[in-house]
mmCIF file of C-alpha atoms in Angstrom:
data_model
loop_
_atom_site.group_PDB
_atom_site.id
_atom_site.type_symbol
_atom_site.label_atom_id
_atom_site.label_comp_id
_atom_site.label_asym_id
_atom_site.label_seq_id
_atom_site.Cartn_x
_atom_site.Cartn_y
_atom_site.Cartn_z
ATOM 1 C CA MET A 294 116.032 229.599 136.970
ATOM 2 C CA ASN A 295 113.404 227.207 136.716
ATOM 3 C CA ALA A 296 111.139 227.123 133.366
ATOM 4 C CA ALA A 297 107.918 226.500 135.470
ATOM 5 C CA THR A 298 108.442 229.352 138.291
ATOM 6 C CA GLY A 299 111.026 231.979 136.681
ATOM 7 C CA ASN A 300 114.019 233.355 138.336
ATOM 8 C CA TYR A 301 113.027 234.567 141.473
ATOM 9 C CA GLU A 302 115.124 236.549 144.605
ATOM 10 C CA LEU A 303 114.732 236.936 147.397
ATOM 11 C CA PRO A 304 116.830 240.152 149.007
ATOM 12 C CA PHE A 305 117.180 239.002 152.665
ATOM 13 C CA GLU A 306 119.234 241.529 154.557
ATOM 14 C CA ILE A 307 120.990 241.294 158.024
ATOM 15 C CA ASP A 308 120.039 244.328 159.679
ATOM 16 C CA GLY A 309 116.930 242.994 161.151
ATOM 17 C CA LYS A 310 114.824 242.819 158.630
ATOM 18 C CA ALA A 311 113.842 240.888 155.611
ATOM 19 C CA GLY A 312 111.884 240.996 152.436
ATOM 20 C CA LEU A 313 110.166 239.671 149.374
ATOM 21 C CA THR A 314 106.977 240.474 147.653
ATOM 22 C CA VAL A 315 104.006 238.757 147.328
ATOM 23 C CA GLY A 316 102.154 240.377 143.884
ATOM 24 C CA GLU A 317 101.325 243.859 144.436
ATOM 25 C CA TYR A 318 102.377 243.639 148.008
ATOM 26 C CA ARG A 319 105.999 244.225 149.162
ATOM 27 C CA VAL A 320 106.491 242.322 152.419
ATOM 28 C CA ASP A 321 108.952 242.897 154.774
ATOM 29 C CA ILE A 322 109.763 241.216 158.162
ATOM 30 C CA VAL A 323 111.077 243.084 161.121
ATOM 31 C CA SER A 324 111.613 241.890 164.953
ATOM 32 C CA ASP A 325 110.508 242.742 168.030
ATOM 33 C CA GLY A 326 113.092 240.803 169.125
ATOM 34 C CA SER A 327 113.039 237.680 171.437
ATOM 35 C CA LEU A 328 111.130 236.238 174.478
ATOM 36 C CA SER A 329 112.415 234.108 177.155
ATOM 37 C CA LEU A 330 109.929 231.504 178.012
ATOM 38 C CA GLY A 331 111.690 229.286 180.529
ATOM 39 C CA ASP A 332 111.908 225.421 180.948
ATOM 40 C CA PRO A 333 110.837 223.690 178.042
ATOM 41 C CA ALA A 334 109.379 220.420 180.144
ATOM 42 C CA ARG A 335 106.634 223.295 181.488
ATOM 43 C CA LEU A 336 106.152 224.961 178.515
ATOM 44 C CA PHE A 337 105.710 221.860 175.956
ATOM 45 C CA LEU A 338 103.067 219.166 177.277
ATOM 46 C CA GLY A 339 102.107 215.812 176.380
ATOM 47 C CA GLN A 340 105.729 214.430 175.971
ATOM 48 C CA GLY A 341 107.882 213.260 178.718
ATOM 49 C CA GLU A 342 110.122 215.355 180.181
ATOM 50 C CA THR A 343 113.436 213.064 178.625
ATOM 51 C CA THR A 344 111.930 213.051 175.215
ATOM 52 C CA ILE A 345 111.323 216.840 175.202
ATOM 53 C CA ARG A 346 114.722 217.627 176.295
ATOM 54 C CA SER A 347 116.412 214.918 174.110
ATOM 55 C CA THR A 348 114.440 216.243 170.739
ATOM 56 C CA LEU A 349 115.684 219.860 171.575
ATOM 57 C CA ARG A 350 119.125 218.328 171.947
ATOM 58 C CA GLU A 351 119.113 216.665 168.821
ATOM 59 C CA ALA A 352 118.169 220.016 166.828
ATOM 60 C CA LEU A 353 121.264 221.566 168.706
ATOM 61 C CA LEU A 354 118.589 223.564 170.724
ATOM 62 C CA SER A 355 119.056 224.200 174.288
ATOM 63 C CA ASP A 356 117.052 221.733 176.608
ATOM 64 C CA THR A 357 116.754 224.075 179.433
ATOM 65 C CA SER A 358 115.184 227.161 178.363
ATOM 66 C CA VAL A 359 112.982 227.980 175.260
ATOM 67 C CA THR A 360 114.019 231.254 173.238
ATOM 68 C CA MET A 361 111.211 232.580 170.708
ATOM 69 C CA ASP A 362 111.777 235.503 168.228
ATOM 70 C CA GLN A 363 108.299 237.585 167.516
ATOM 71 C CA ASN A 364 108.409 238.286 163.953
ATOM 72 C CA ILE A 365 106.117 240.906 162.346
ATOM 73 C CA ALA A 366 105.087 241.822 158.945
ATOM 74 C CA ILE A 367 104.876 245.147 156.918
ATOM 75 C CA LEU A 368 102.717 244.805 154.068
ATOM 76 C CA ARG A 369 103.132 247.489 151.626
ATOM 77 C CA THR A 370 100.933 248.539 148.418
ATOM 78 C CA HIS A 371 100.294 251.681 146.451
ATOM 79 C CA ASN A 372 97.909 253.000 148.935
ATOM 80 C CA ARG A 373 98.374 251.358 152.487
ATOM 81 C CA ILE A 374 101.253 249.951 155.044
ATOM 82 C CA VAL A 375 99.981 247.169 157.076
ATOM 83 C CA LEU A 376 101.547 245.653 160.141
ATOM 84 C CA VAL A 377 100.740 242.089 160.907
ATOM 85 C CA ASP A 378 100.561 242.377 165.099
ATOM 86 C CA ALA A 379 102.055 244.896 167.186
ATOM 87 C CA GLY A 380 104.651 243.562 169.454
ATOM 88 C CA THR A 381 105.166 243.726 173.386
ATOM 89 C CA GLY A 382 105.811 247.847 173.082
ATOM 90 C CA GLY A 383 108.547 247.274 175.579
ATOM 91 C CA ALA A 384 106.030 246.712 178.380
ATOM 92 C CA PRO A 385 107.442 245.610 181.251
ATOM 93 C CA GLY A 386 107.942 241.985 181.975
ATOM 94 C CA PHE A 387 109.047 240.724 178.660
ATOM 95 C CA GLY A 388 112.635 241.343 179.293
ATOM 96 C CA MET A 389 115.357 243.323 177.512
ATOM 97 C CA GLY A 390 115.355 241.626 174.168
ATOM 98 C CA SER A 391 111.657 242.574 173.087
ATOM 99 C CA GLY A 392 110.022 245.724 172.581
ATOM 100 C CA ARG A 393 112.071 246.498 169.321
ATOM 101 C CA LEU A 394 109.286 247.204 166.698
ATOM 102 C CA PRO A 395 109.508 250.710 167.153
ATOM 103 C CA SER A 396 113.185 251.194 166.128
ATOM 104 C CA GLN A 397 112.956 248.417 163.340
ATOM 105 C CA LEU A 398 110.232 250.417 161.736
ATOM 106 C CA VAL A 399 112.329 253.615 161.733
ATOM 107 C CA ARG A 400 115.077 251.456 159.824
ATOM 108 C CA ALA A 401 112.469 250.427 157.504
ATOM 109 C CA GLY A 402 111.331 253.508 156.586
ATOM 110 C CA VAL A 403 107.994 253.101 158.142
ATOM 111 C CA ARG A 404 106.688 256.293 160.379
ATOM 112 C CA PRO A 405 104.021 255.579 162.829
ATOM 113 C CA GLU A 406 101.649 257.946 161.560
ATOM 114 C CA ASP A 407 102.125 256.359 157.944
ATOM 115 C CA VAL A 408 100.478 253.002 159.219
ATOM 116 C CA THR A 409 96.986 252.804 158.070
ATOM 117 C CA ASP A 410 95.977 249.528 159.371
ATOM 118 C CA VAL A 411 97.452 246.894 162.182
ATOM 119 C CA LEU A 412 96.155 243.169 161.621
ATOM 120 C CA ILE A 413 96.268 241.665 165.036
ATOM 121 C CA THR A 414 96.271 237.833 165.100
ATOM 122 C CA HIS A 415 94.892 237.527 168.922
ATOM 123 C CA GLY A 416 94.741 239.086 172.098
ATOM 124 C CA HIS A 417 97.754 238.246 174.024
ATOM 125 C CA SER A 418 100.264 240.728 175.122
ATOM 126 C CA ASP A 419 102.961 240.303 172.902
ATOM 127 C CA HIS A 420 100.840 240.709 170.077
ATOM 128 C CA LEU A 421 98.585 243.695 171.004
ATOM 129 C CA TRP A 422 100.345 245.776 173.573
ATOM 130 C CA GLY A 423 102.533 247.523 171.398
ATOM 131 C CA LEU A 424 99.289 249.315 170.039
ATOM 132 C CA THR A 425 100.477 251.891 172.684
ATOM 133 C CA ASP A 426 103.671 253.543 174.252
ATOM 134 C CA LEU A 427 104.373 253.116 177.803
ATOM 135 C CA ASP A 428 102.732 256.288 178.473
ATOM 136 C CA GLY A 429 99.441 254.665 177.181
ATOM 137 C CA GLN A 430 99.369 256.500 173.794
ATOM 138 C CA VAL A 431 98.511 255.293 170.652
ATOM 139 C CA ARG A 432 101.578 254.373 168.577
ATOM 140 C CA PHE A 433 99.957 254.238 165.321
ATOM 141 C CA PRO A 434 97.745 257.341 165.503
ATOM 142 C CA ASN A 435 96.138 256.943 161.852
ATOM 143 C CA ALA A 436 95.703 253.200 161.825
ATOM 144 C CA ILE A 437 92.643 250.955 161.602
ATOM 145 C CA VAL A 438 93.245 248.143 164.159
ATOM 146 C CA HIS A 439 91.440 244.762 162.988
ATOM 147 C CA ILE A 440 90.797 241.875 165.170
ATOM 148 C CA SER A 441 88.262 238.744 165.748
ATOM 149 C CA GLU A 442 85.215 239.860 167.502
ATOM 150 C CA ILE A 443 85.473 236.607 169.306
ATOM 151 C CA ASP A 444 89.017 237.712 170.673
ATOM 152 C CA HIS A 445 87.884 241.316 171.606
ATOM 153 C CA ARG A 446 84.685 239.905 173.392
ATOM 154 C CA PHE A 447 86.905 237.407 175.342
ATOM 155 C CA PHE A 448 89.597 239.952 175.990
ATOM 156 C CA THR A 449 87.378 243.057 177.454
ATOM 157 C CA ALA A 450 85.090 240.493 179.580
ATOM 158 C CA THR A 451 86.020 241.273 182.993
ATOM 159 C CA ALA A 452 84.275 237.603 183.984
ATOM 160 C CA ASN A 453 87.908 236.484 182.188
ATOM 161 C CA ASP A 454 89.954 238.530 185.091
ATOM 162 C CA GLY A 455 90.636 235.289 187.145
ATOM 163 C CA HIS A 456 91.717 233.223 183.834
ATOM 164 C CA PRO A 457 94.484 231.025 184.747
ATOM 165 C CA ILE A 458 96.448 231.563 181.424
ATOM 166 C CA VAL A 459 95.324 235.073 180.500
ATOM 167 C CA GLY A 460 94.059 236.750 183.576
ATOM 168 C CA SER A 461 96.820 239.157 184.260
ATOM 169 C CA GLN A 462 96.945 240.425 180.749
ATOM 170 C CA MET A 463 93.027 241.579 180.895
ATOM 171 C CA GLU A 464 93.191 245.014 182.050
ATOM 172 C CA GLY A 465 96.463 245.962 179.811
ATOM 173 C CA CYS A 466 94.233 244.567 176.562
ATOM 174 C CA ARG A 467 90.949 246.811 177.882
ATOM 175 C CA ALA A 468 93.368 249.610 177.878
ATOM 176 C CA ARG A 469 94.654 249.215 174.188
ATOM 177 C CA PHE A 470 91.440 248.791 173.243
ATOM 178 C CA ALA A 471 90.230 251.535 174.999
ATOM 179 C CA ALA A 472 93.114 253.530 173.608
ATOM 180 C CA VAL A 473 92.429 252.396 169.891
ATOM 181 C CA GLY A 474 88.719 253.951 170.178
ATOM 182 C CA ASP A 475 86.500 253.701 167.430
ATOM 183 C CA ARG A 476 89.346 252.928 165.084
ATOM 184 C CA LEU A 477 88.955 249.455 165.662
ATOM 185 C CA ASN A 478 87.356 247.078 163.370
ATOM 186 C CA LEU A 479 85.962 243.314 164.492
ATOM 187 C CA LEU A 480 86.348 240.778 162.167
ATOM 188 C CA GLN A 481 84.487 237.013 161.521
ATOM 189 C CA ASP A 482 86.013 234.357 159.680
ATOM 190 C CA GLY A 483 86.504 234.659 155.710
ATOM 191 C CA GLN A 484 85.740 238.177 156.274
ATOM 192 C CA GLU A 485 87.936 240.361 153.358
ATOM 193 C CA VAL A 486 90.013 242.658 155.710
ATOM 194 C CA LEU A 487 91.575 244.369 152.990
ATOM 195 C CA PRO A 488 91.961 243.889 149.355
ATOM 196 C CA GLY A 489 93.694 240.742 148.858
ATOM 197 C CA ILE A 490 93.616 239.986 152.736
ATOM 198 C CA VAL A 491 90.912 237.451 154.380
ATOM 199 C CA ALA A 492 90.842 236.369 157.897
ATOM 200 C CA VAL A 493 91.096 232.605 159.024
ATOM 201 C CA ALA A 494 89.906 231.717 161.944
ATOM 202 C CA ALA A 495 92.506 229.288 163.528
ATOM 203 C CA PRO A 496 90.953 228.564 167.090
ATOM 204 C CA GLY A 497 92.256 227.136 170.283
ATOM 205 C CA HIS A 498 95.685 229.309 171.182
ATOM 206 C CA THR A 499 92.840 231.914 172.113
ATOM 207 C CA PRO A 500 89.088 231.538 171.288
ATOM 208 C CA GLY A 501 89.362 233.947 168.361
ATOM 209 C CA HIS A 502 92.884 233.716 167.415
ATOM 210 C CA MET A 503 93.182 234.446 163.412
ATOM 211 C CA MET A 504 95.244 234.114 160.784
ATOM 212 C CA TYR A 505 95.643 236.080 157.549
ATOM 213 C CA ARG A 506 95.596 235.099 153.912
ATOM 214 C CA LEU A 507 97.128 237.487 152.002
ATOM 215 C CA GLN A 508 96.349 236.732 148.322
ATOM 216 C CA SER A 509 97.901 239.127 145.250
ATOM 217 C CA GLY A 510 96.951 237.860 141.501
ATOM 218 C CA LYS A 511 98.085 233.787 141.712
ATOM 219 C CA GLN A 512 100.224 234.550 144.588
ATOM 220 C CA THR A 513 99.732 233.436 148.211
ATOM 221 C CA LEU A 514 101.404 233.986 151.639
ATOM 222 C CA LEU A 515 99.894 232.628 155.245
ATOM 223 C CA LEU A 516 100.776 235.302 157.713
ATOM 224 C CA SER A 517 100.074 232.287 160.812
ATOM 225 C CA GLY A 518 100.541 234.083 163.959
ATOM 226 C CA ASP A 519 100.642 231.712 166.599
ATOM 227 C CA LEU A 520 99.664 228.593 165.049
ATOM 228 C CA ALA A 521 102.791 226.977 166.197
ATOM 229 C CA HIS A 522 105.017 228.598 168.552
ATOM 230 C CA HIS A 523 108.169 226.122 168.096
ATOM 231 C CA HIS A 524 109.919 225.274 165.086
ATOM 232 C CA VAL A 525 110.702 222.103 165.939
ATOM 233 C CA MET A 526 108.563 220.681 169.162
ATOM 234 C CA PHE A 527 105.234 221.116 167.363
ATOM 235 C CA LEU A 528 106.688 219.495 163.852
ATOM 236 C CA ARG A 529 108.384 216.489 165.299
ATOM 237 C CA ASN A 530 105.127 215.823 167.098
ATOM 238 C CA PRO A 531 101.927 217.775 166.188
ATOM 239 C CA ASP A 532 100.203 216.238 168.983
ATOM 240 C CA ILE A 533 102.092 218.264 171.921
ATOM 241 C CA ARG A 534 100.267 220.702 173.547
ATOM 242 C CA LEU A 535 101.133 224.231 174.282
ATOM 243 C CA ALA A 536 100.615 225.525 178.380
ATOM 244 C CA PHE A 537 99.449 228.778 177.060
ATOM 245 C CA ASP A 538 96.988 227.633 174.831
ATOM 246 C CA ALA A 539 93.195 228.488 176.121
ATOM 247 C CA ASP A 540 91.984 225.293 174.506
ATOM 248 C CA GLN A 541 94.668 222.850 174.131
ATOM 249 C CA GLY A 542 92.877 220.307 172.914
ATOM 250 C CA GLN A 543 90.915 222.521 169.799
ATOM 251 C CA MET A 544 94.486 223.960 169.366
ATOM 252 C CA VAL A 545 96.032 220.478 168.552
ATOM 253 C CA GLU A 546 93.396 220.014 165.740
ATOM 254 C CA THR A 547 93.708 223.287 164.519
ATOM 255 C CA ARG A 548 97.266 223.209 164.040
ATOM 256 C CA LYS A 549 97.332 219.549 162.392
ATOM 257 C CA ARG A 550 94.597 220.626 159.869
ATOM 258 C CA HIS A 551 96.471 223.697 158.972
ATOM 259 C CA PHE A 552 99.963 221.689 158.687
ATOM 260 C CA ASP A 553 98.233 218.971 156.492
ATOM 261 C CA MET A 554 97.309 222.041 154.132
ATOM 262 C CA LEU A 555 100.265 223.800 154.511
ATOM 263 C CA ALA A 556 102.449 220.549 153.573
ATOM 264 C CA THR A 557 99.984 219.660 150.629
ATOM 265 C CA ASP A 558 99.706 222.754 149.169
ATOM 266 C CA ARG A 559 103.413 223.860 149.731
ATOM 267 C CA ILE A 560 102.105 227.458 150.751
ATOM 268 C CA PRO A 561 104.867 229.746 152.266
ATOM 269 C CA PHE A 562 103.730 231.115 155.445
ATOM 270 C CA LEU A 563 105.045 233.633 158.328
ATOM 271 C CA SER A 564 105.206 232.126 161.825
ATOM 272 C CA TYR A 565 105.490 235.171 164.628
ATOM 273 C CA HIS A 566 107.509 233.133 166.824
ATOM 274 C CA PHE A 567 109.737 230.773 164.661
ATOM 275 C CA PRO A 568 113.453 231.896 164.038
ATOM 276 C CA PHE A 569 113.792 235.023 162.049
ATOM 277 C CA PRO A 570 112.404 236.222 159.863
ATOM 278 C CA GLY A 571 109.951 233.395 160.425
ATOM 279 C CA LEU A 572 108.850 232.715 156.634
ATOM 280 C CA GLY A 573 109.178 229.244 155.355
ATOM 281 C CA PHE A 574 107.331 225.982 153.875
ATOM 282 C CA LEU A 575 106.327 222.470 155.999
ATOM 283 C CA THR A 576 107.233 219.104 154.512
ATOM 284 C CA ARG A 577 106.224 215.925 155.849
ATOM 285 C CA GLU A 578 108.834 214.031 157.743
ATOM 286 C CA GLY A 579 107.968 210.471 159.141
ATOM 287 C CA HIS A 580 104.618 210.846 161.282
ATOM 288 C CA GLY A 581 105.228 214.862 161.600
ATOM 289 C CA PHE A 582 106.613 217.531 159.627
ATOM 290 C CA GLU A 583 109.774 219.395 158.845
ATOM 291 C CA TRP A 584 109.892 223.007 158.700
ATOM 292 C CA ILE A 585 112.151 224.521 155.504
ATOM 293 C CA GLN A 586 113.594 228.180 156.002
ATOM 294 C CA LEU A 587 112.699 230.213 152.783
ATOM 295 C CA SER A 588 115.641 230.609 150.644
ATOM 296 C CA ARG A 589 116.539 231.721 147.048
ATOM 297 C CA ASP A 590 116.054 228.189 145.931
ATOM 298 C CA SER A 591 112.764 227.655 147.406
ATOM 299 C CA PHE A 592 110.505 228.151 144.395
ATOM 300 C CA SER A 593 112.207 225.643 142.053
ATOM 301 C CA HIS A 594 110.090 223.032 142.869
ATOM 302 C CA LEU A 595 106.980 224.394 143.589
ATOM 303 C CA PRO A 596 103.522 223.049 141.699
ATOM 304 C CA ALA A 597 101.868 225.287 138.973
ATOM 305 C CA THR A 598 99.728 227.654 141.032
ATOM 306 C CA LYS A 599 95.924 227.689 140.877
ATOM 307 C CA LYS A 600 93.230 230.159 141.804
ATOM 308 C CA VAL A 601 92.251 230.068 145.818
ATOM 309 C CA LYS A 602 88.769 229.033 146.330
ATOM 310 C CA GLY A 603 86.685 230.301 149.349
ATOM 311 C CA ASN A 604 88.979 229.964 152.662
ATOM 312 C CA ARG A 605 91.006 227.364 150.782
ATOM 313 C CA LEU A 606 94.818 228.721 150.832
ATOM 314 C CA GLY A 607 95.587 227.282 147.513
ATOM 315 C CA GLU A 608 99.228 226.723 145.867
ATOM 316 C CA THR A 609 101.526 229.823 145.268
ATOM 317 C CA HIS A 610 104.776 231.123 144.280
ATOM 318 C CA ILE A 611 106.527 234.454 145.275
ATOM 319 C CA SER A 612 108.457 237.137 143.387
ATOM 320 C CA ALA A 613 110.966 239.869 144.948
ATOM 321 C CA ASP A 614 110.630 242.555 142.461
ATOM 322 C CA PRO A 615 110.731 245.841 144.096
ATOM 323 C CA VAL A 616 107.357 247.616 144.627
ATOM 324 C CA GLU A 617 106.798 251.433 144.914
ATOM 325 C CA THR A 618 105.124 252.485 147.863
ATOM 326 C CA LYS A 619 103.473 255.237 149.680
ATOM 327 C CA ALA A 620 100.945 255.946 152.830
ATOM 328 C CA GLY A 621 97.475 256.145 152.252
ATOM 329 C CA ARG A 622 94.240 255.448 153.807
ATOM 330 C CA SER A 623 91.943 254.750 150.788
ATOM 331 C CA LEU A 624 90.654 251.348 150.951
ATOM 332 C CA GLU A 625 90.295 251.020 147.486
#
């Protein structure tokens, strides 16, 4: 118990989901499984191979193969059920460890037809392709799908079919957008997507990569998408580049700017690819940062909350009291 923040409880579970409450929103994290991305020396750029492998060994991680989680948020309030990203959809090429979102939604008590909105952080296949099943049918038939206008334009342009990073994904992305049809909502930076949820541009990984700021009352959670893929490499040295980034230099600057904000304001955030459930804080460590995974004691040292202004994310604390939810279509 802390006099400033109260008694917070985080009812983490071990069956593939974790949960907490942010104001009026119940937030559950479920897993779409894992991705194996191979040799770290080919994935992380800007440091020598010896340094990359030794950094991973020091963190008690494999220095020969990188495996990343896929953490998907379910946001529930009195009239909405919102997913943040849709996973791989079990599409071929992602391996047997991926594509688990449908079964995890069942375990979380969510029917596909009850999902009202899907917030897509960017157009990559591990975030977008779960919008349809393997037969090409829309998985969430009543949901509005939200994505940045910039990424939609990029991933539907036939001129990008030869893109060295994502060219092979373009046809699949266009098929998903076509399946969604007129239920697609294109976003701008700073736009309020839904009550309490604002789109925050974080370009570089893709041209229109978006994060989403969830604020309910005085409480804030940043749904950061692919701001950082690895909980050690990008934090120890924020200048490291990722082979999959569309504009590597821009993404380094984006990442460092938001890392500084997260560490300064102690804002909890969800990372799509950090170890499940991907919820935590950043603290400064030398010339870099350290990720502190959210725990039941995480809130005892948080500063007093303050009102968020503009697109600044602000300071926060979170409670974990249960919230009654039901599906609905109202935008109120």
